Coordinates of C-alpha atoms in Angstrom, one line a residue:
M89 CA -8.8 -39.3 5.4
D90 CA -11.5 -40.0 8.6
T91 CA -12.9 -37.5 10.3
E92 CA -10.6 -37.6 13.2
T93 CA -7.6 -37.1 11.1
F94 CA -9.2 -34.2 9.4
R95 CA -10.5 -32.7 12.4
R96 CA -6.4 -32.6 13.9
L97 CA -5.3 -31.5 10.4
G98 CA -8.2 -28.8 10.3
H99 CA -6.8 -27.3 13.3
F100 CA -3.5 -27.8 12.4
L101 CA -4.0 -25.5 9.4
V102 CA -5.3 -23.2 11.3
D103 CA -3.0 -21.9 13.3
W104 CA -0.5 -22.1 10.5
I105 CA -3.0 -19.6 9.4
A106 CA -3.4 -18.1 11.9
N107 CA 0.6 -17.6 12.3
Y108 CA 1.1 -16.4 8.8
R109 CA -0.8 -13.7 9.1
R110 CA 0.7 -12.5 12.8
D111 CA 3.7 -13.2 11.0
I112 CA 3.2 -12.1 7.7
R113 CA 5.6 -8.7 7.5
E114 CA 9.1 -11.7 8.2
H115 CA 7.9 -13.1 4.5
P116 CA 9.3 -10.6 0.9
V117 CA 6.2 -8.9 -0.3
L118 CA 7.0 -9.5 -3.7
S119 CA 7.9 -13.1 -4.9
A120 CA 12.0 -13.6 -5.9
A121 CA 10.9 -16.8 -8.5
E122 CA 12.9 -17.5 -11.7
P123 CA 9.8 -18.8 -14.7
G124 CA 10.2 -22.4 -14.8
D125 CA 10.7 -22.6 -11.0
L126 CA 8.2 -24.0 -9.0
R127 CA 7.1 -26.4 -12.5
H128 CA 11.1 -28.2 -12.9
A129 CA 11.2 -29.0 -9.2
L130 CA 7.7 -31.0 -9.2
P131 CA 6.8 -34.6 -11.4
E132 CA 6.5 -35.0 -13.8
A133 CA 3.1 -37.3 -14.0
P134 CA 1.2 -37.2 -10.8
P135 CA 1.7 -40.0 -7.9
D136 CA 0.7 -44.0 -8.5
A137 CA 0.5 -44.4 -4.7
P138 CA -1.7 -42.2 -2.3
E139 CA 1.4 -39.5 0.1
P140 CA 0.9 -38.7 3.7
F141 CA -0.8 -35.4 4.9
D142 CA 3.1 -34.5 5.7
A143 CA 5.1 -34.7 2.5
V144 CA 2.6 -32.6 1.2
F145 CA 2.2 -29.3 3.1
A146 CA 5.7 -30.0 4.0
D147 CA 6.4 -29.2 -0.2
F148 CA 4.2 -26.4 -0.1
E149 CA 6.5 -24.6 2.2
R150 CA 9.6 -25.6 0.6
L151 CA 8.7 -24.9 -3.1
V152 CA 4.4 -23.0 -3.0
M153 CA 5.5 -20.7 -0.4
P154 CA 8.7 -19.7 -2.3
G155 CA 6.2 -18.4 -5.5
I156 CA 3.7 -16.4 -3.9
T157 CA 3.3 -12.9 -4.2
H158 CA 2.0 -12.7 -0.5
W159 CA -1.3 -10.1 -1.6
N160 CA -2.0 -9.4 2.1
H161 CA 1.0 -8.0 2.8
P162 CA 0.5 -4.9 4.5
R163 CA 3.4 -3.5 2.5
F164 CA 1.9 -4.1 -0.7
F165 CA 1.2 -1.6 -2.9
A166 CA 0.7 -3.2 -6.0
Y167 CA -2.3 -3.0 -8.6
F168 CA -5.1 -2.8 -6.4
P169 CA -5.6 -4.5 -3.0
A170 CA -6.9 -8.7 -3.2
N171 CA -8.3 -8.1 0.4
N172 CA -9.2 -10.4 2.7
S173 CA -9.8 -10.6 6.9
E174 CA -10.4 -13.0 9.2
P175 CA -14.4 -13.6 9.2
S176 CA -13.8 -13.1 5.6
I177 CA -11.8 -16.7 5.6
L178 CA -13.4 -18.3 8.6
A179 CA -16.5 -17.6 6.2
E180 CA -14.9 -19.2 2.8
M181 CA -13.8 -22.7 4.9
M182 CA -17.5 -22.3 5.5
T183 CA -18.6 -22.2 1.8
A184 CA -15.5 -24.9 1.0
A185 CA -17.0 -26.8 3.6
L186 CA -20.6 -26.7 2.6
G187 CA -19.8 -26.8 -1.2
A188 CA -23.3 -25.1 -2.8
Q189 CA -23.7 -24.9 -6.6
C190 CA -26.3 -22.1 -5.9
M191 CA -27.4 -22.1 -9.6
S192 CA -30.4 -21.9 -8.9
W193 CA -33.0 -21.1 -5.2
Q194 CA -34.2 -24.3 -5.0
T195 CA -30.1 -26.2 -4.7
S196 CA -29.7 -23.4 -1.9
P197 CA -32.3 -21.2 -1.1
A198 CA -31.2 -20.2 1.9
A199 CA -27.1 -19.2 -0.8
T200 CA -29.8 -16.6 -3.5
E201 CA -31.2 -15.4 -0.6
L202 CA -28.2 -14.1 1.5
E203 CA -27.3 -12.3 -2.0
Q204 CA -30.3 -10.6 -2.0
V205 CA -29.9 -9.5 1.0
T206 CA -26.6 -8.4 0.9
M207 CA -27.1 -6.8 -2.0
D208 CA -29.6 -4.4 -0.7
W209 CA -27.3 -4.4 3.1
L210 CA -24.4 -2.6 0.1
A211 CA -26.7 -0.6 -1.4
S212 CA -28.1 1.5 1.8
M213 CA -24.4 1.5 3.1
L214 CA -23.2 3.4 -0.2
N215 CA -26.4 5.2 -0.4
L216 CA -27.1 3.8 -4.1
P217 CA -30.3 5.3 -6.2
E218 CA -33.7 3.5 -5.7
G219 CA -34.5 1.3 -8.6
F220 CA -31.0 -0.6 -8.7
T221 CA -30.6 -4.7 -8.2
G222 CA -27.7 -7.6 -8.5
C223 CA -26.0 -10.3 -7.4
L224 CA -22.4 -11.5 -6.8
H225 CA -19.9 -12.1 -10.0
D226 CA -16.4 -13.4 -9.7
T227 CA -14.5 -10.2 -11.3
A228 CA -15.2 -6.6 -12.2
S229 CA -14.2 -7.9 -15.7
V230 CA -17.4 -10.4 -15.8
A231 CA -19.5 -7.8 -15.0
T232 CA -18.7 -5.2 -16.8
L233 CA -18.6 -8.3 -20.2
T234 CA -22.1 -8.2 -19.0
A235 CA -23.3 -5.0 -19.5
V236 CA -22.0 -4.2 -22.9
L237 CA -24.5 -7.5 -23.2
M238 CA -27.0 -6.1 -22.3
A239 CA -26.4 -3.1 -24.3
R240 CA -25.3 -4.8 -27.3
E241 CA -29.0 -7.0 -27.1
R242 CA -31.1 -3.6 -26.1
A243 CA -29.7 -1.5 -29.1
T244 CA -30.1 -4.8 -31.6
A245 CA -33.8 -5.8 -30.0
F246 CA -32.4 -9.1 -28.8
R247 CA -31.6 -9.5 -33.0
F248 CA -28.1 -10.2 -31.7
R249 CA -28.4 -12.9 -30.2
E250 CA -30.5 -15.1 -32.2
E251 CA -29.2 -14.1 -34.9
G252 CA -25.1 -13.8 -34.2
A253 CA -23.3 -11.1 -35.7
A254 CA -25.2 -11.1 -38.8
A255 CA -28.0 -9.8 -37.1
E256 CA -29.3 -6.6 -38.8
G257 CA -27.1 -3.6 -37.3
A258 CA -24.3 -5.4 -35.6
D259 CA -21.7 -4.1 -37.6
R260 CA -22.9 -0.8 -36.9
L261 CA -22.9 -1.1 -32.8
R262 CA -20.2 0.6 -31.2
V263 CA -19.1 1.7 -27.1
Y264 CA -17.3 4.3 -25.9
A265 CA -15.0 5.2 -22.9
S266 CA -12.4 7.0 -21.0
S267 CA -8.8 6.1 -22.8
E268 CA -8.3 5.5 -19.0
A269 CA -10.5 3.2 -18.9
H270 CA -9.8 -0.8 -17.7
S271 CA -8.5 -2.6 -20.4
S272 CA -11.3 -5.1 -19.4
V273 CA -13.7 -3.0 -21.3
E274 CA -12.4 -4.1 -24.7
K275 CA -11.7 -7.7 -24.1
A276 CA -15.4 -7.1 -22.5
V277 CA -16.3 -4.9 -26.3
F278 CA -14.2 -8.0 -28.6
L279 CA -15.8 -11.2 -26.5
A280 CA -19.2 -9.7 -27.1
G281 CA -19.4 -10.3 -31.1
I282 CA -18.7 -6.1 -31.1
G283 CA -14.6 -5.8 -32.7
R284 CA -11.9 -3.8 -30.8
R285 CA -12.2 -1.6 -33.9
N286 CA -16.3 0.2 -32.7
L287 CA -14.6 1.2 -28.8
V288 CA -14.3 4.4 -29.6
K289 CA -11.5 5.6 -26.8
V290 CA -12.4 9.4 -25.8
P291 CA -9.9 11.9 -24.3
T292 CA -9.7 13.1 -21.2
T293 CA -9.3 16.3 -19.7
A294 CA -6.3 17.7 -17.7
S295 CA -7.3 15.6 -15.0
L296 CA -7.4 12.0 -16.5
G297 CA -11.4 12.4 -16.2
L298 CA -13.4 11.3 -19.6
D299 CA -13.8 14.3 -21.5
V300 CA -17.3 15.2 -22.4
D301 CA -17.5 17.1 -24.8
A302 CA -15.4 14.8 -26.8
L303 CA -17.8 12.4 -26.2
R304 CA -20.5 14.1 -27.2
A305 CA -18.3 15.1 -30.7
A306 CA -17.8 10.9 -31.1
I307 CA -21.2 9.9 -31.0
A308 CA -22.8 12.8 -33.0
S309 CA -20.1 11.9 -35.6
D310 CA -20.8 8.3 -35.2
R311 CA -24.8 9.2 -35.7
E312 CA -24.4 11.1 -39.2
R313 CA -22.0 7.9 -40.1
G314 CA -24.8 5.2 -39.3
F315 CA -23.2 3.7 -36.1
E316 CA -25.4 2.6 -33.9
P317 CA -23.9 4.1 -30.2
A318 CA -24.7 1.3 -27.6
C319 CA -22.2 1.8 -24.8
V320 CA -20.9 4.3 -23.1
V321 CA -18.8 2.3 -19.6
A322 CA -17.6 5.8 -16.7
T323 CA -14.3 5.0 -14.6
I324 CA -14.7 6.1 -11.5
G325 CA -11.5 6.0 -9.7
T326 CA -9.1 4.4 -12.8
T327 CA -6.7 2.1 -12.2
S328 CA -4.2 3.8 -13.6
T329 CA -4.8 7.1 -11.0
C330 CA -8.1 6.8 -9.4
A331 CA -10.0 9.4 -11.3
V332 CA -13.1 9.8 -11.9
D333 CA -14.8 10.4 -14.8
P334 CA -17.4 13.0 -14.3
L335 CA -20.5 10.8 -14.6
P336 CA -23.4 14.0 -13.6
D337 CA -22.5 15.4 -16.8
I338 CA -21.9 11.9 -18.9
G339 CA -24.9 10.3 -17.2
A340 CA -27.5 13.3 -18.3
F341 CA -26.2 12.9 -21.5
C342 CA -26.2 9.3 -22.0
A343 CA -30.5 9.3 -20.5
D344 CA -30.3 11.7 -23.2
A345 CA -29.5 10.5 -26.0
G346 CA -30.6 7.1 -25.4
V347 CA -27.2 4.9 -25.1
F348 CA -26.0 2.8 -22.5
L349 CA -24.9 3.4 -19.2
H350 CA -22.5 1.2 -17.0
V351 CA -20.1 2.4 -14.5
D352 CA -17.3 1.2 -13.0
A353 CA -16.0 1.3 -9.7
A354 CA -14.5 -1.5 -8.9
F355 CA -12.1 -0.5 -6.8
A356 CA -12.9 3.0 -5.6
G357 CA -16.8 2.3 -5.3
S358 CA -16.7 0.8 -1.7
L359 CA -15.8 4.7 -0.4
A360 CA -18.8 6.1 -1.5
A361 CA -19.5 4.3 2.3
L362 CA -18.1 7.0 3.7
P363 CA -20.6 10.1 3.5
E364 CA -18.1 12.5 3.3
K365 CA -17.2 10.4 -0.1
R366 CA -20.4 9.7 -1.8
S367 CA -20.8 11.9 -4.1
I368 CA -17.9 10.2 -6.2
L369 CA -21.4 8.5 -7.3
D370 CA -23.4 11.5 -8.1
G371 CA -25.2 10.9 -11.2
L372 CA -25.9 7.5 -10.7
A373 CA -29.1 7.2 -10.7
Q374 CA -29.0 7.5 -15.0
A375 CA -27.4 4.6 -15.4
D376 CA -28.1 1.2 -15.8
S377 CA -25.4 -0.3 -14.4
F378 CA -22.8 0.0 -11.9
V379 CA -20.2 -2.3 -10.4
F380 CA -17.7 -2.5 -7.5
N381 CA -15.6 -5.2 -5.9
P382 CA -15.9 -5.8 -2.3
H383 CA -12.5 -7.9 -2.9
K384 CA -10.5 -4.9 -2.6
W385 CA -12.0 -2.1 0.6
L386 CA -14.4 -3.8 1.9
F387 CA -12.1 -7.6 3.3
T388 CA -14.4 -9.4 1.8
N389 CA -11.6 -12.1 0.1
F390 CA -11.4 -12.8 -3.8
D391 CA -13.5 -13.4 -5.7
C392 CA -16.3 -11.5 -4.6
S393 CA -17.5 -7.6 -6.8
A394 CA -21.1 -6.8 -6.5
H395 CA -22.9 -5.7 -10.1
F396 CA -26.3 -3.6 -9.9
V397 CA -28.3 -3.0 -12.1
R398 CA -31.2 -0.6 -13.5
D399 CA -33.3 -3.7 -15.5
P400 CA -32.8 -7.1 -14.4
D401 CA -35.3 -8.1 -16.9
L402 CA -32.7 -6.7 -19.4
L403 CA -30.0 -8.7 -17.6
Q404 CA -32.6 -12.1 -17.7
A405 CA -33.6 -11.7 -21.3
T406 CA -29.7 -11.0 -22.0
C407 CA -28.4 -14.5 -20.4
A408 CA -31.6 -16.5 -19.5
I409 CA -31.6 -19.9 -20.7
D410 CA -34.1 -22.0 -19.6
P411 CA -33.3 -25.9 -20.3
E412 CA -36.1 -28.8 -19.4
Y413 CA -33.0 -29.9 -16.7
L414 CA -33.2 -27.1 -14.9
K415 CA -36.8 -26.0 -14.2
T416 CA -38.1 -26.3 -10.9
A417 CA -41.7 -26.2 -8.8
H418 CA -40.4 -22.6 -7.7
D419 CA -39.0 -20.8 -10.5
D420 CA -42.4 -18.5 -11.1
D421 CA -41.7 -17.6 -7.2
V422 CA -37.9 -17.4 -7.0
V423 CA -35.1 -15.7 -8.2
N424 CA -32.2 -18.3 -9.8
F425 CA -30.0 -16.1 -10.4
R426 CA -28.5 -18.2 -12.6
D427 CA -29.4 -16.1 -15.0
W428 CA -28.2 -13.4 -14.5
G429 CA -24.5 -13.3 -16.1
I430 CA -22.3 -15.9 -17.7
P431 CA -22.2 -18.6 -16.0
L432 CA -24.6 -21.4 -15.0
G433 CA -22.5 -22.3 -11.9
R434 CA -21.8 -20.1 -8.9
R435 CA -20.1 -20.1 -5.6
F436 CA -21.7 -19.7 -2.3
R437 CA -19.5 -15.6 -2.1
A438 CA -22.8 -14.2 -0.6
L439 CA -21.5 -16.0 2.5
K440 CA -17.9 -14.2 3.8
L441 CA -19.5 -10.3 2.6
W442 CA -22.7 -11.5 5.2
W443 CA -20.3 -12.2 7.5
V444 CA -18.1 -9.6 7.0
L445 CA -20.5 -7.0 6.8
R446 CA -21.5 -8.2 10.4
S447 CA -18.1 -8.8 12.2
F448 CA -16.9 -5.4 11.1
G449 CA -19.9 -3.6 11.0
V450 CA -21.1 -1.0 8.7
A451 CA -19.0 2.0 11.9
G452 CA -15.8 -0.8 11.8
I453 CA -15.9 0.4 7.6
R454 CA -15.9 2.9 7.8
A455 CA -13.1 3.4 10.0
R456 CA -11.1 1.1 8.2
L457 CA -11.8 3.4 5.4
R458 CA -11.0 6.6 6.4
E459 CA -7.7 5.3 7.9
G460 CA -6.4 3.8 4.3
L461 CA -7.1 7.6 2.9
R462 CA -5.0 9.0 5.7
L463 CA -2.4 7.0 5.3
A464 CA -2.6 7.6 1.8
D465 CA -3.1 11.2 2.1
E466 CA 0.1 11.2 5.3
L467 CA 2.2 9.7 2.0
A468 CA 0.9 12.7 -0.8
E469 CA 2.3 15.4 1.5
R470 CA 6.0 13.2 2.5
L471 CA 5.9 13.7 -1.6
R472 CA 4.9 18.2 -2.0
A473 CA 7.7 18.2 0.4
D474 CA 10.7 16.3 -1.5
S475 CA 11.7 18.0 -4.1
R476 CA 13.4 14.9 -5.7
F477 CA 9.6 14.0 -6.7
E478 CA 6.8 15.2 -8.8
L479 CA 3.3 14.2 -7.2
I480 CA 1.5 13.0 -10.4
H481 CA -1.4 12.2 -9.0
A482 CA -3.1 11.7 -6.0
D483 CA -6.7 10.9 -5.0
L484 CA -9.2 7.6 -3.3
G485 CA -5.7 6.1 -2.3
L486 CA -4.1 5.6 -4.3
V487 CA -0.4 7.8 -5.5
C488 CA 0.7 8.6 -8.2
F489 CA 4.7 10.3 -8.6
R490 CA 8.1 10.1 -10.5
V491 CA 11.5 11.1 -9.3
Q492 CA 12.6 14.4 -11.2
R493 CA 15.7 14.1 -13.1
P494 CA 16.1 17.4 -14.5
D495 CA 19.7 16.5 -15.6
L496 CA 18.2 13.5 -17.9
D497 CA 15.9 14.2 -21.6
P498 CA 12.3 11.6 -21.0
D499 CA 13.0 8.5 -22.2
E500 CA 16.8 8.7 -20.0
E501 CA 14.2 10.1 -17.0
D502 CA 11.9 7.5 -17.6
A503 CA 14.8 4.0 -17.6
F504 CA 15.8 5.9 -14.5
N505 CA 12.2 5.1 -12.7
A506 CA 11.9 2.4 -13.6
S507 CA 14.9 1.4 -12.4
V508 CA 14.0 2.8 -9.0
L509 CA 10.3 0.8 -9.1
A510 CA 13.8 -2.5 -9.7
R511 CA 15.5 -1.2 -6.9
I512 CA 12.4 -0.8 -4.8
N513 CA 10.9 -4.0 -5.5
A514 CA 14.1 -6.4 -5.6
S515 CA 14.4 -5.0 -2.0
G516 CA 11.3 -7.2 -0.6
E517 CA 10.1 -4.6 1.7
A518 CA 8.2 -3.6 -1.2
Y519 CA 5.9 -3.6 -3.4
L520 CA 4.9 -1.4 -5.9
T521 CA 4.1 -1.3 -10.2
H522 CA 4.3 1.6 -11.9
T523 CA 2.0 2.9 -15.1
R524 CA 1.9 6.1 -17.9
V525 CA 0.4 9.5 -17.2
F526 CA 0.2 11.9 -20.3
G527 CA 3.3 9.1 -21.6
R528 CA 5.4 9.5 -18.7
Y529 CA 6.3 6.8 -16.8
V530 CA 4.8 7.4 -12.9
L531 CA 5.3 4.9 -9.5
R532 CA 1.8 3.7 -8.2
I533 CA 0.9 2.8 -4.5
H534 CA -2.5 2.7 -2.8
T535 CA -2.5 2.1 1.1
A536 CA -6.1 0.1 0.9
Q537 CA -4.6 -3.1 2.1
A538 CA -6.8 -4.6 5.0
M539 CA -2.9 -4.2 7.2
T540 CA -1.6 -1.3 5.8
T541 CA -0.1 0.6 9.1
A542 CA 1.2 4.1 8.6
D543 CA 4.6 1.9 10.2
D544 CA 4.4 0.4 7.1
V545 CA 3.9 3.1 5.3
A546 CA 6.7 4.9 7.0
A547 CA 9.0 1.3 5.7
A548 CA 7.8 2.3 2.3
W549 CA 8.9 5.5 1.7
K550 CA 12.4 4.6 2.7
V551 CA 12.5 2.5 1.3
I552 CA 11.8 5.0 -2.1
R553 CA 14.3 7.3 -1.2
Q554 CA 17.1 4.9 -0.4
A555 CA 15.9 3.5 -4.6
S556 CA 16.2 6.9 -6.4
Q557 CA 19.3 8.1 -4.7
G558 CA 21.9 10.1 -7.4
A559 CA 18.2 12.0 -8.1

């Protein structure tokens, strides 16, 4: 492809992207594709000869687009958002154009130093305690795994790194998290070689936060039985309900007990940019590790996860490896982020985050966060005012509810709520997901999507009521 053809097609695609964002409400939120639709529509082998752009793009529109669930749709209320914005999209184009592999300072000095600056900006914006530094990963799952690895090495004095599971004490390590913690914690524990059976799921209180008394009792019991408590994972904004673990109490206990503390605030952490919400991170000064995702509520497209640590030397001692072919003349004077996580290769994620922070400004980000919270509060009030619904939990931009059917037994009522969710999603007008809270089937809806407006929430409310007819 010559330069002028590339220029023409690039302009065409930017126009397409702009129109897609402008007209996105014309698309159904959730794809109606059936399993195998795309696979069966495509050839089994790649073409021998080059195919023209027009043919490739026509198949993109005809075959690929129907199989897309539109995560940046204003009525995408499922899971948590994978947000983007125009500045982030443009910066991602620049990242692709530069093609930098940012494993070391020397491989792109600006990439490393811009990442250091943006992490400092994030720490300032969220008013993090002094002493935290960090880097950007792809997802919070990787940050959590990295934190568990750090805890494992600290607890075994790096014997596990050198000797593996045969190291003295390796079979007695324990990790603790709320029963509401994200599944990535459990995955991290078995991927780290600690074993699923050594993850202690601590019960919650009625507010769905971790029960600190139960945590204390579990760790005391394990120590009496010869186990080594290595790590506690606290959650600020659980995936099911956005519940908040009591971080001040957990942090104080972990500091006294000498247990590594990782804090997962993947979705809700962005809200600490609001002075009125900064209290969700009270107690963070006692933590060893903290993660939140700008790709969820800071309008930076996936993937972009900010991982802060208290002790970067421990992080590097856990992750670093220094073969001759990676050594450079500047290694003693710079940071090489290849040593701060699992992968060697690293994308230039800092560019899009830096671009977003400058384009929105802290004031602009705060205004958008407040609007998302306001929309959730208004929806929660509508649910409270309608006797057909039970509001289960509403906090930090997430609303959890269910349709009440007192004429049905609990299993039948759960099945009815599942059918309500299916009708909502089949409408194409909104996309919600579900969870279980104390065993009950619950619908959940967030208002953190970047382009969601009051009209979109009103449209979702209309669909919810229509789908609930018969309650």
